[in-house]
Short mmCIF file of C-alpha atoms in Angstrom, two decimals:
data_model
loop_
_atom_site.label_atom_id
_atom_site.label_comp_id
_atom_site.label_asym_id
_atom_site.label_seq_id
_atom_site.Cartn_x
_atom_site.Cartn_y
_atom_site.Cartn_z
CA ALA V 1 -27.45 52.54 107.62
CA GLN V 2 -30.10 49.92 107.17
CA SER V 3 -33.80 50.76 107.30
CA VAL V 4 -37.18 49.11 106.95
CA THR V 5 -40.49 50.49 105.73
CA GLN V 6 -43.77 48.94 106.74
CA LEU V 7 -46.17 49.87 104.01
CA ASP V 8 -49.41 49.68 106.01
CA SER V 9 -49.97 51.15 109.44
CA HIS V 10 -53.26 49.24 109.83
CA VAL V 11 -54.52 46.01 108.28
CA SER V 12 -57.95 44.52 108.89
CA VAL V 13 -58.91 40.94 107.94
CA SER V 14 -61.72 38.54 108.70
CA GLU V 15 -61.05 35.49 110.81
CA GLY V 16 -60.06 32.55 108.62
CA THR V 17 -58.81 34.70 105.72
CA PRO V 18 -55.14 35.19 104.74
CA VAL V 19 -52.90 37.79 106.33
CA LEU V 20 -50.33 39.85 104.44
CA LEU V 21 -48.18 42.43 106.23
CA ARG V 22 -45.77 44.21 103.93
CA CYS V 23 -42.19 45.24 104.62
CA ASN V 24 -39.47 46.66 102.39
CA TYR V 25 -35.90 47.06 103.49
CA SER V 26 -32.92 49.14 102.49
CA SER V 27 -29.50 47.61 102.92
CA SER V 28 -26.04 48.00 101.52
CA TYR V 29 -25.23 44.36 102.23
CA SER V 30 -27.03 41.11 102.92
CA PRO V 31 -29.24 41.88 105.90
CA SER V 32 -30.65 39.91 108.80
CA LEU V 33 -34.39 40.52 108.98
CA PHE V 34 -36.93 39.79 111.67
CA TRP V 35 -40.63 39.99 112.40
CA TYR V 36 -41.81 40.65 115.94
CA VAL V 37 -45.30 40.72 117.41
CA GLN V 38 -46.42 42.88 120.33
CA HIS V 39 -49.67 42.53 122.23
CA PRO V 40 -50.91 45.57 124.19
CA ASN V 41 -48.61 46.59 127.05
CA LYS V 42 -46.42 43.57 126.48
CA GLY V 43 -42.86 43.01 125.34
CA LEU V 44 -41.93 41.86 121.87
CA GLN V 45 -42.05 38.24 120.78
CA LEU V 46 -39.90 37.02 117.92
CA LEU V 47 -42.01 35.45 115.17
CA LEU V 48 -39.26 34.56 112.72
CA LYS V 49 -35.80 35.49 111.52
CA TYR V 50 -33.99 35.50 108.16
CA THR V 51 -30.19 35.22 108.21
CA SER V 52 -29.22 34.37 104.61
CA ALA V 53 -30.17 30.71 104.69
CA ALA V 54 -33.49 29.64 103.10
CA THR V 55 -35.40 32.55 101.61
CA LEU V 56 -38.75 31.22 102.88
CA VAL V 57 -38.69 31.41 106.64
CA LYS V 58 -41.24 29.65 108.80
CA GLY V 59 -42.03 31.07 112.19
CA ILE V 60 -44.29 30.44 115.14
CA ASN V 61 -48.09 30.43 115.12
CA GLY V 62 -48.29 29.59 111.40
CA PHE V 63 -46.57 32.75 110.17
CA GLU V 64 -43.96 32.77 107.43
CA ALA V 65 -42.03 35.35 105.45
CA GLU V 66 -40.21 35.32 102.16
CA PHE V 67 -37.00 37.21 101.54
CA LYS V 68 -36.98 38.63 98.01
CA LYS V 69 -33.72 40.36 97.23
CA SER V 70 -34.84 41.59 93.81
CA GLU V 71 -37.81 43.37 95.38
CA THR V 72 -36.03 44.24 98.68
CA SER V 73 -39.06 42.85 100.48
CA PHE V 74 -39.72 40.63 103.49
CA HIS V 75 -43.50 40.34 103.68
CA LEU V 76 -45.16 38.41 106.51
CA THR V 77 -48.00 36.02 105.69
CA LYS V 78 -50.34 33.59 107.35
CA PRO V 79 -52.87 31.43 105.47
CA SER V 80 -55.70 31.81 107.96
CA ALA V 81 -56.07 34.55 110.56
CA HIS V 82 -57.15 33.83 114.11
CA MET V 83 -58.62 36.28 116.58
CA SER V 84 -55.53 35.87 118.77
CA ASP V 85 -53.37 37.26 115.93
CA ALA V 86 -54.70 40.75 116.55
CA ALA V 87 -51.65 42.72 117.66
CA GLU V 88 -48.97 45.06 116.39
CA TYR V 89 -46.28 43.64 114.13
CA PHE V 90 -42.82 45.05 113.58
CA CYS V 91 -40.44 44.40 110.71
CA VAL V 92 -36.86 44.75 111.88
CA VAL V 93 -33.42 44.80 110.30
CA SER V 94 -30.19 44.11 112.14
CA ASP V 95 -27.66 46.90 111.73
CA ILE V 96 -24.00 46.98 112.65
CA LEU V 97 -23.01 49.28 115.49
CA THR V 98 -19.90 51.42 115.62
CA GLY V 99 -17.49 49.56 117.86
CA GLY V 100 -18.99 46.19 117.06
CA GLY V 101 -22.21 44.40 117.84
CA ASN V 102 -25.61 44.77 116.28
CA LYS V 103 -28.62 46.92 116.87
CA LEU V 104 -32.16 46.31 115.70
CA THR V 105 -33.72 48.99 113.50
CA PHE V 106 -37.50 48.87 113.68
CA GLY V 107 -40.21 49.75 111.24
CA THR V 108 -43.07 51.88 112.54
CA GLY V 109 -45.34 48.88 112.98
CA THR V 110 -48.53 47.47 111.46
CA GLN V 111 -51.61 47.09 113.62
CA LEU V 112 -53.48 43.93 112.64
CA LYS V 113 -57.18 43.77 113.38
CA VAL V 114 -59.04 40.47 113.03
CA GLU V 115 -62.81 40.60 112.72
CA LEU V 116 -65.38 37.86 113.10
CA ASP P 1 -36.65 29.37 132.85
CA GLY P 2 -34.23 31.73 131.15
CA GLY P 3 -35.37 35.20 130.33
CA ILE P 4 -35.26 38.94 130.82
CA THR P 5 -36.98 40.56 133.78
CA GLN P 6 -37.87 44.24 133.76
CA SER P 7 -39.18 46.02 136.81
CA PRO P 8 -41.32 47.73 137.70
CA LYS P 9 -44.03 47.18 135.11
CA TYR P 10 -45.47 50.66 135.70
CA LEU P 11 -43.57 53.66 137.04
CA PHE P 12 -44.70 57.19 137.78
CA ARG P 13 -42.25 60.05 138.01
CA LYS P 14 -42.67 63.61 139.16
CA GLU P 15 -41.15 66.44 137.19
CA GLY P 16 -37.48 66.88 138.05
CA GLN P 17 -36.97 63.43 139.52
CA ASN P 18 -34.54 60.76 138.39
CA VAL P 19 -35.88 57.23 138.16
CA THR P 20 -34.14 53.91 137.51
CA LEU P 21 -35.57 51.05 135.48
CA SER P 22 -34.28 47.58 136.19
CA CYS P 23 -33.32 44.95 133.62
CA GLU P 24 -31.98 41.55 134.66
CA GLN P 25 -31.21 38.59 132.43
CA ASN P 26 -30.24 34.99 133.12
CA LEU P 27 -29.61 34.03 129.51
CA ASN P 28 -25.85 34.53 129.81
CA HIS P 29 -25.95 36.89 126.82
CA ASP P 30 -23.11 39.36 126.50
CA ALA P 31 -24.93 42.27 124.88
CA MET P 32 -27.81 44.22 126.39
CA TYR P 33 -29.85 47.07 124.95
CA TRP P 34 -32.38 49.68 126.01
CA TYR P 35 -35.07 50.83 123.61
CA ARG P 36 -37.78 53.43 123.92
CA GLN P 37 -41.17 52.96 122.26
CA ASP P 38 -43.52 55.80 121.39
CA PRO P 39 -46.80 55.40 119.51
CA GLY P 40 -46.34 55.33 115.74
CA GLN P 41 -42.53 55.47 115.92
CA GLY P 42 -41.44 51.89 116.44
CA LEU P 43 -38.55 51.40 118.85
CA ARG P 44 -35.46 53.59 119.14
CA LEU P 45 -32.14 52.61 120.70
CA ILE P 46 -31.11 54.52 123.84
CA TYR P 47 -27.97 52.73 125.07
CA TYR P 48 -26.27 49.41 124.56
CA SER P 49 -23.55 47.39 126.23
CA GLN P 50 -21.46 44.69 124.61
CA ILE P 51 -19.59 43.63 127.76
CA VAL P 52 -19.39 44.37 131.46
CA ASN P 53 -18.14 47.86 132.37
CA ASP P 54 -18.59 49.11 128.82
CA PHE P 55 -21.56 50.84 127.19
CA GLN P 56 -22.26 53.07 124.23
CA LYS P 57 -24.82 55.70 123.32
CA GLY P 58 -27.53 54.79 120.88
CA ASP P 59 -29.64 57.10 118.77
CA ILE P 60 -31.47 58.95 121.58
CA ALA P 61 -29.16 58.83 124.64
CA GLU P 62 -29.67 62.41 125.83
CA GLY P 63 -31.26 62.54 129.28
CA TYR P 64 -30.47 58.89 130.06
CA SER P 65 -27.65 57.07 131.80
CA VAL P 66 -26.76 53.41 132.27
CA SER P 67 -24.31 51.16 134.07
CA ARG P 68 -23.12 47.60 133.47
CA GLU P 69 -21.41 46.37 136.62
CA LYS P 70 -22.58 42.79 136.16
CA LYS P 71 -23.26 40.72 133.07
CA GLU P 72 -26.78 40.02 134.27
CA SER P 73 -27.84 43.60 134.94
CA PHE P 74 -28.21 46.73 132.83
CA PRO P 75 -30.21 49.42 134.69
CA LEU P 76 -31.39 52.56 132.91
CA THR P 77 -31.73 55.88 134.71
CA VAL P 78 -34.08 58.46 133.26
CA THR P 79 -32.77 61.79 134.47
CA SER P 80 -34.51 65.11 134.91
CA ALA P 81 -32.73 66.25 131.74
CA GLN P 82 -34.94 63.99 129.64
CA LYS P 83 -37.59 66.42 128.43
CA ASN P 84 -40.23 63.92 127.40
CA PRO P 85 -39.73 60.70 129.36
CA THR P 86 -43.25 59.31 129.17
CA ALA P 87 -42.89 56.16 127.06
CA PHE P 88 -42.68 52.37 127.09
CA TYR P 89 -39.13 51.16 127.76
CA LEU P 90 -37.89 47.78 126.59
CA CYS P 91 -34.72 45.95 127.49
CA ALA P 92 -33.24 43.40 125.11
CA THR P 93 -30.27 41.09 124.88
CA SER P 94 -28.31 39.80 121.93
CA ARG P 95 -30.18 37.37 119.67
CA GLY P 96 -33.27 39.53 119.87
CA PHE P 97 -34.81 38.60 123.22
CA PHE P 98 -36.95 41.29 124.88
CA GLY P 99 -38.28 41.87 128.36
CA GLN P 100 -41.92 42.71 129.06
CA GLY P 101 -41.26 46.42 129.33
CA THR P 102 -41.72 49.26 131.81
CA ARG P 103 -44.27 51.98 131.18
CA LEU P 104 -43.02 55.27 132.58
CA THR P 105 -45.41 58.15 133.07
CA VAL P 106 -44.53 61.65 134.23
CA VAL P 107 -47.14 63.12 136.55
#
């Protein structure tokens, strides 16, 4: 089974400084990887997705992530944090279900705090 | 606009009651999923359905039931057998689209 590990449960940055949210994955084959964002009491919004095309994936709101097979990592970055980026972020791997189809396996989340 | 609609947004259940959470989609996606979210644990898969009239148990199906009579609808029933039902429930379709969630609280 696939799995993901988010290395930091909480990250705090100042507005205007870079953001780095770390994710490592475990996979027996080439995975599909995702980053989602969740604001309080809201559903999940897809930020970006890697599906074995370009290793540097650009997403919405200025976020991007780089797939590094040698390091089994898929870290999320943004050059300059904005107050509206404060939320919880989930790294996700797509796993194959018995009987066909895919399920999403979630990391435990990273809470991003942005300070003035 | 296409999307996934979950209702209600907040739901309160008494001990021993069954409650049903609604999930409707107009994206014409074949697969639908129910996840449960607890603080510090990410999301866990409860049930999924690849096609109409077919569904499979996920990782934490005990105490839950589902039906898939229509492509657009995938309701989740939280039964009295679910020992700790208080959580945030999220419905999703294939390609990773999520609804806005239902927060269920046992009172």
